[in-house]
Amino acid sequence: MSEYEFTCPDCGQQIEVNTPVREATLSHGCPVCGASVSQEHFAEQ
């Protein structure tokens, strides 16, 4: 399973996530502030 570093475009929060969490974040937004995000906000590690 891949690991990604997510950086929120609104609140700037950085977290490491796995593939299922990445998919949930893309669907539901930043887990901290709820901002909409896109694939460009994830960097594969």
mmCIF file of N, CA and C in Angstrom:
data_model
loop_
_atom_site.group_PDB
_atom_site.id
_atom_site.type_symbol
_atom_site.label_atom_id
_atom_site.label_comp_id
_atom_site.label_asym_id
_atom_site.label_seq_id
_atom_site.Cartn_x
_atom_site.Cartn_y
_atom_site.Cartn_z
ATOM 1 N N MET A 1 0.845 -1.169 0.000
ATOM 2 C CA MET A 1 0.000 0.000 0.000
ATOM 3 C C MET A 1 0.898 1.242 0.000
ATOM 4 N N SER A 2 0.583 2.186 -0.844
ATOM 5 C CA SER A 2 1.393 3.392 -0.969
ATOM 6 C C SER A 2 1.163 4.352 0.190
ATOM 7 N N GLU A 3 2.191 5.120 0.471
ATOM 8 C CA GLU A 3 2.115 6.173 1.485
ATOM 9 C C GLU A 3 2.245 7.520 0.771
ATOM 10 N N TYR A 4 1.505 8.501 1.259
ATOM 11 C CA TYR A 4 1.501 9.834 0.671
ATOM 12 C C TYR A 4 1.654 10.879 1.765
ATOM 13 N N GLU A 5 2.228 12.021 1.405
ATOM 14 C CA GLU A 5 2.219 13.168 2.301
ATOM 15 C C GLU A 5 1.183 14.142 1.759
ATOM 16 N N PHE A 6 0.218 14.451 2.587
ATOM 17 C CA PHE A 6 -0.852 15.368 2.223
ATOM 18 C C PHE A 6 -0.565 16.732 2.831
ATOM 19 N N THR A 7 -0.705 17.784 2.024
ATOM 20 C CA THR A 7 -0.595 19.156 2.508
ATOM 21 C C THR A 7 -1.870 19.888 2.127
ATOM 22 N N CYS A 8 -2.602 20.368 3.126
ATOM 23 C CA CYS A 8 -3.859 21.067 2.872
ATOM 24 C C CYS A 8 -3.581 22.438 2.261
ATOM 25 N N PRO A 9 -4.298 22.790 1.188
ATOM 26 C CA PRO A 9 -4.086 24.090 0.554
ATOM 27 C C PRO A 9 -4.632 25.252 1.386
ATOM 28 N N ASP A 10 -5.540 24.977 2.316
ATOM 29 C CA ASP A 10 -6.139 26.051 3.116
ATOM 30 C C ASP A 10 -5.466 26.222 4.472
ATOM 31 N N CYS A 11 -5.415 25.160 5.275
ATOM 32 C CA CYS A 11 -4.879 25.295 6.637
ATOM 33 C C CYS A 11 -3.393 24.965 6.730
ATOM 34 N N GLY A 12 -2.823 24.350 5.667
ATOM 35 C CA GLY A 12 -1.400 24.045 5.656
ATOM 36 C C GLY A 12 -0.994 22.803 6.436
ATOM 37 N N GLN A 13 -1.976 22.096 6.996
ATOM 38 C CA GLN A 13 -1.685 20.876 7.763
ATOM 39 C C GLN A 13 -1.005 19.848 6.866
ATOM 40 N N GLN A 14 0.048 19.199 7.376
ATOM 41 C CA GLN A 14 0.736 18.140 6.651
ATOM 42 C C GLN A 14 0.593 16.849 7.431
ATOM 43 N N ILE A 15 0.118 15.799 6.753
ATOM 44 C CA ILE A 15 -0.015 14.496 7.388
ATOM 45 C C ILE A 15 0.374 13.409 6.401
ATOM 46 N N GLU A 16 0.857 12.291 6.933
ATOM 47 C CA GLU A 16 1.148 11.121 6.111
ATOM 48 C C GLU A 16 -0.087 10.239 6.101
ATOM 49 N N VAL A 17 -0.483 9.812 4.904
ATOM 50 C CA VAL A 17 -1.687 8.995 4.761
ATOM 51 C C VAL A 17 -1.400 7.808 3.856
ATOM 52 N N ASN A 18 -2.204 6.744 4.009
ATOM 53 C CA ASN A 18 -2.109 5.599 3.112
ATOM 54 C C ASN A 18 -3.176 5.741 2.023
ATOM 55 N N THR A 19 -3.248 4.788 1.131
ATOM 56 C CA THR A 19 -4.153 4.887 -0.011
ATOM 57 C C THR A 19 -5.622 5.032 0.388
ATOM 58 N N PRO A 20 -6.166 4.226 1.316
ATOM 59 C CA PRO A 20 -7.582 4.403 1.676
ATOM 60 C C PRO A 20 -7.877 5.780 2.286
ATOM 61 N N VAL A 21 -6.968 6.280 3.109
ATOM 62 C CA VAL A 21 -7.170 7.604 3.713
ATOM 63 C C VAL A 21 -7.054 8.684 2.638
ATOM 64 N N ARG A 22 -6.157 8.498 1.680
ATOM 65 C CA ARG A 22 -6.029 9.446 0.560
ATOM 66 C C ARG A 22 -7.339 9.523 -0.214
ATOM 67 N N GLU A 23 -7.913 8.373 -0.518
ATOM 68 C CA GLU A 23 -9.175 8.347 -1.259
ATOM 69 C C GLU A 23 -10.295 9.021 -0.469
ATOM 70 N N ALA A 24 -10.355 8.777 0.838
ATOM 71 C CA ALA A 24 -11.378 9.404 1.681
ATOM 72 C C ALA A 24 -11.184 10.916 1.733
ATOM 73 N N THR A 25 -9.934 11.353 1.814
ATOM 74 C CA THR A 25 -9.652 12.788 1.861
ATOM 75 C C THR A 25 -10.036 13.451 0.545
ATOM 76 N N LEU A 26 -9.783 12.794 -0.572
ATOM 77 C CA LEU A 26 -10.190 13.338 -1.867
ATOM 78 C C LEU A 26 -11.712 13.473 -1.950
ATOM 79 N N SER A 27 -12.432 12.540 -1.357
ATOM 80 C CA SER A 27 -13.898 12.563 -1.400
ATOM 81 C C SER A 27 -14.511 13.550 -0.414
ATOM 82 N N HIS A 28 -13.916 13.644 0.782
ATOM 83 C CA HIS A 28 -14.555 14.382 1.878
ATOM 84 C C HIS A 28 -13.839 15.654 2.289
ATOM 85 N N GLY A 29 -12.628 15.883 1.788
ATOM 86 C CA GLY A 29 -11.889 17.094 2.130
ATOM 87 C C GLY A 29 -10.886 16.875 3.249
ATOM 88 N N CYS A 30 -10.177 17.940 3.571
ATOM 89 C CA CYS A 30 -9.146 17.906 4.612
ATOM 90 C C CYS A 30 -9.742 17.418 5.923
ATOM 91 N N PRO A 31 -9.091 16.446 6.576
ATOM 92 C CA PRO A 31 -9.619 15.940 7.845
ATOM 93 C C PRO A 31 -9.526 16.959 8.982
ATOM 94 N N VAL A 32 -8.749 18.020 8.806
ATOM 95 C CA VAL A 32 -8.600 19.038 9.845
ATOM 96 C C VAL A 32 -9.610 20.167 9.658
ATOM 97 N N CYS A 33 -9.654 20.750 8.435
ATOM 98 C CA CYS A 33 -10.498 21.933 8.228
ATOM 99 C C CYS A 33 -11.653 21.715 7.257
ATOM 100 N N GLY A 34 -11.655 20.568 6.535
ATOM 101 C CA GLY A 34 -12.749 20.268 5.618
ATOM 102 C C GLY A 34 -12.616 20.877 4.234
ATOM 103 N N ALA A 35 -11.499 21.538 3.946
ATOM 104 C CA ALA A 35 -11.297 22.161 2.638
ATOM 105 C C ALA A 35 -11.277 21.112 1.531
ATOM 106 N N SER A 36 -11.783 21.486 0.367
ATOM 107 C CA SER A 36 -11.720 20.610 -0.801
ATOM 108 C C SER A 36 -10.270 20.463 -1.240
ATOM 109 N N VAL A 37 -9.898 19.252 -1.633
ATOM 110 C CA VAL A 37 -8.530 18.985 -2.061
ATOM 111 C C VAL A 37 -8.544 18.215 -3.377
ATOM 112 N N SER A 38 -7.405 18.208 -4.061
ATOM 113 C CA SER A 38 -7.267 17.453 -5.299
ATOM 114 C C SER A 38 -6.007 16.600 -5.221
ATOM 115 N N GLN A 39 -5.787 15.802 -6.244
ATOM 116 C CA GLN A 39 -4.650 14.880 -6.252
ATOM 117 C C GLN A 39 -3.317 15.605 -6.147
ATOM 118 N N GLU A 40 -3.262 16.855 -6.595
ATOM 119 C CA GLU A 40 -1.997 17.599 -6.550
ATOM 120 C C GLU A 40 -1.544 17.918 -5.119
ATOM 121 N N HIS A 41 -2.418 17.722 -4.142
ATOM 122 C CA HIS A 41 -2.071 18.006 -2.749
ATOM 123 C C HIS A 41 -1.446 16.794 -2.043
ATOM 124 N N PHE A 42 -1.184 15.728 -2.798
ATOM 125 C CA PHE A 42 -0.576 14.516 -2.258
ATOM 126 C C PHE A 42 0.742 14.249 -2.971
ATOM 127 N N ALA A 43 1.785 13.979 -2.197
ATOM 128 C CA ALA A 43 3.083 13.607 -2.756
ATOM 129 C C ALA A 43 3.371 12.172 -2.333
ATOM 130 N N GLU A 44 3.626 11.305 -3.327
ATOM 131 C CA GLU A 44 3.922 9.908 -2.998
ATOM 132 C C GLU A 44 5.288 9.824 -2.342
ATOM 133 N N GLN A 45 5.375 9.008 -1.296
ATOM 134 C CA GLN A 45 6.639 8.866 -0.564
ATOM 135 C C GLN A 45 7.327 7.584 -0.912
#
